[in-house]
Amino acid sequence: MSEGREASFHNKVIWFSFAFSLLVIWVHSYNAELYLGRTEEMARIYRLEHWIGDRIAQIAVPGFFMISGYLFYRDFTWEKLRGKWNRRIRSVLVPYILWNFLYYLGYVIGSRLPWVDEVVGKGVIPFHLSAMVDAVINYTYNYVFWYLFQLILLILLAPVLYSVLRCVWSRIVFLLVLGAILIWDVRLPLVNADALMYYSVAASFGLSGRGRDLVETGQSLAAGAVLLVLSSVSFQLGMWKGIPAALVLCRLLLVAAVWTAVPAAKLPPVREFMKHNFFLYATHFALVRFINKAGVELLAVTPAVPLVLFLAMPALALGASTVAGKILRCVSPAAWMLLNGGR
């Protein structure tokens, strides 16, 4: 593989990861009821915010799963399994544990401080070993890390998934069965079926030489447009006919459409702050909550305030996260490496 193709591909991965990190902020920034209560103005702002969050931003986490699945299985062999697991311990498991602990500790302290306890809004958080273990394992106070919990499970399933996905026919059967599970809404133990679908489809492309060529060099605006139309049809089926599996297909196709339509060669080199999207993902939930709660206390309550804050929230969270990251890198580079997953 040429160095130019490799560099171009990784540049595109960072661009998309950064974009998904910004989009996911909108999913957690709904604030109309917080500012306006249950009023007619709230309903109008609510509909607009959810239109953006549910129709556009919802591709963010499927995109994360697809990038992760593709990168893990890109040209995968049994001999690479141990090395990939070891790298994911540093990049996924360690920051998962640390951030969940920090969020728990933050809630414990915040729930005992005047004024801050109102922002926390959960009463006094218990501080003992069992509560801490629960918070670390089950992301109790860091809800957005459900994604990392699922990703850890998918990474642990690598021997099973690789055994199934390495062969074309077993891969097809597996994806068809998984599709049926989604259609019939069967609950799998621990693993979310939709996450498994996003991850496995992308992994299948990573295991195929032709698939890798399509992903890494096969950009086409026309193909992206076709995928976008198919995604739109799937969305209509999902919303109007009440078929949850169609929404999974919609998001999968939408990620594929955008990826296919954007030529890697035309993307400018990523900036340094764009490489820290893990830190942004980890901090954005606390930042969004703080900004919205502070806005209620400090800003005049009009319909424009929650809407403007909602629209600006990705930029606000990015700015705050970037500043916090720079300070942390200066104060403790070792802590930064741990919290950002060695990135």
Short mmCIF file of N, CA and C in Angstrom, two decimals, residues 14 25 63 66 69-70 73 75 83 105-106 108 140 152 204 214 228 230 248 256-257 285 288 291 326 337:
data_model
loop_
_atom_site.label_atom_id
_atom_site.label_comp_id
_atom_site.label_asym_id
_atom_site.label_seq_id
_atom_site.Cartn_x
_atom_site.Cartn_y
_atom_site.Cartn_z
N ILE A 14 -9.59 10.76 10.71
CA ILE A 14 -9.58 11.77 11.77
C ILE A 14 -10.62 12.84 11.49
N ILE A 25 -22.59 15.83 20.13
CA ILE A 25 -22.89 16.85 21.15
C ILE A 25 -24.33 17.31 21.01
N GLY A 63 -21.39 5.92 13.16
CA GLY A 63 -20.13 6.21 12.49
C GLY A 63 -18.93 5.80 13.31
N MET A 66 -18.58 2.05 13.09
CA MET A 66 -18.10 1.61 11.78
C MET A 66 -16.62 1.90 11.60
N GLY A 69 -14.79 -0.67 13.86
CA GLY A 69 -14.82 -2.02 13.30
C GLY A 69 -13.90 -2.15 12.10
N TYR A 70 -13.91 -1.15 11.24
CA TYR A 70 -13.05 -1.21 10.06
C TYR A 70 -11.58 -1.20 10.45
N TYR A 73 -10.34 -4.56 12.05
CA TYR A 73 -10.25 -5.72 11.16
C TYR A 73 -9.58 -5.41 9.83
N ASP A 75 -7.22 -5.66 7.28
CA ASP A 75 -6.12 -6.59 7.00
C ASP A 75 -5.78 -7.43 8.23
N GLY A 83 -1.71 -8.07 19.65
CA GLY A 83 -1.26 -6.68 19.56
C GLY A 83 -2.42 -5.70 19.53
N LEU A 105 -16.54 10.59 40.89
CA LEU A 105 -15.96 11.45 41.91
C LEU A 105 -16.50 12.88 41.80
N GLY A 106 -16.64 13.35 40.56
CA GLY A 106 -17.20 14.69 40.35
C GLY A 106 -18.62 14.80 40.88
N VAL A 108 -19.95 12.88 43.25
CA VAL A 108 -19.89 12.77 44.70
C VAL A 108 -19.56 14.12 45.33
N THR A 140 -22.35 4.56 35.35
CA THR A 140 -23.57 5.06 36.00
C THR A 140 -23.72 6.57 35.91
N ILE A 152 -16.02 -2.16 23.96
CA ILE A 152 -15.18 -3.11 24.69
C ILE A 152 -15.70 -4.53 24.49
N SER A 204 -16.35 -6.30 7.89
CA SER A 204 -16.37 -7.13 6.68
C SER A 204 -15.62 -6.46 5.53
N LEU A 214 -12.51 -0.19 -1.94
CA LEU A 214 -13.72 0.62 -2.05
C LEU A 214 -13.76 1.69 -0.96
N LEU A 228 -27.54 7.82 -0.28
CA LEU A 228 -28.33 8.80 0.46
C LEU A 228 -29.82 8.60 0.20
N LEU A 230 -31.27 5.76 -0.72
CA LEU A 230 -31.65 4.51 -0.03
C LEU A 230 -31.78 4.73 1.47
N VAL A 248 -31.91 1.50 11.69
CA VAL A 248 -30.52 1.03 11.75
C VAL A 248 -29.92 1.05 10.35
N ALA A 256 -22.29 5.52 5.24
CA ALA A 256 -21.63 5.07 4.01
C ALA A 256 -21.76 6.10 2.90
N ALA A 257 -22.91 6.77 2.81
CA ALA A 257 -23.13 7.78 1.77
C ALA A 257 -22.17 8.94 1.92
N PHE A 285 -20.29 15.80 27.72
CA PHE A 285 -21.53 15.64 28.47
C PHE A 285 -21.56 16.57 29.68
N VAL A 288 -21.79 20.26 28.38
CA VAL A 288 -23.14 20.61 27.91
C VAL A 288 -24.07 20.84 29.09
N ILE A 291 -23.11 24.17 30.82
CA ILE A 291 -23.46 25.35 30.04
C ILE A 291 -24.97 25.59 30.07
N LYS A 326 -5.36 21.57 26.46
CA LYS A 326 -4.05 22.25 26.41
C LYS A 326 -3.48 22.44 27.81
N MET A 337 -2.18 11.68 28.31
CA MET A 337 -2.07 10.47 27.49
C MET A 337 -3.05 9.39 27.98
#
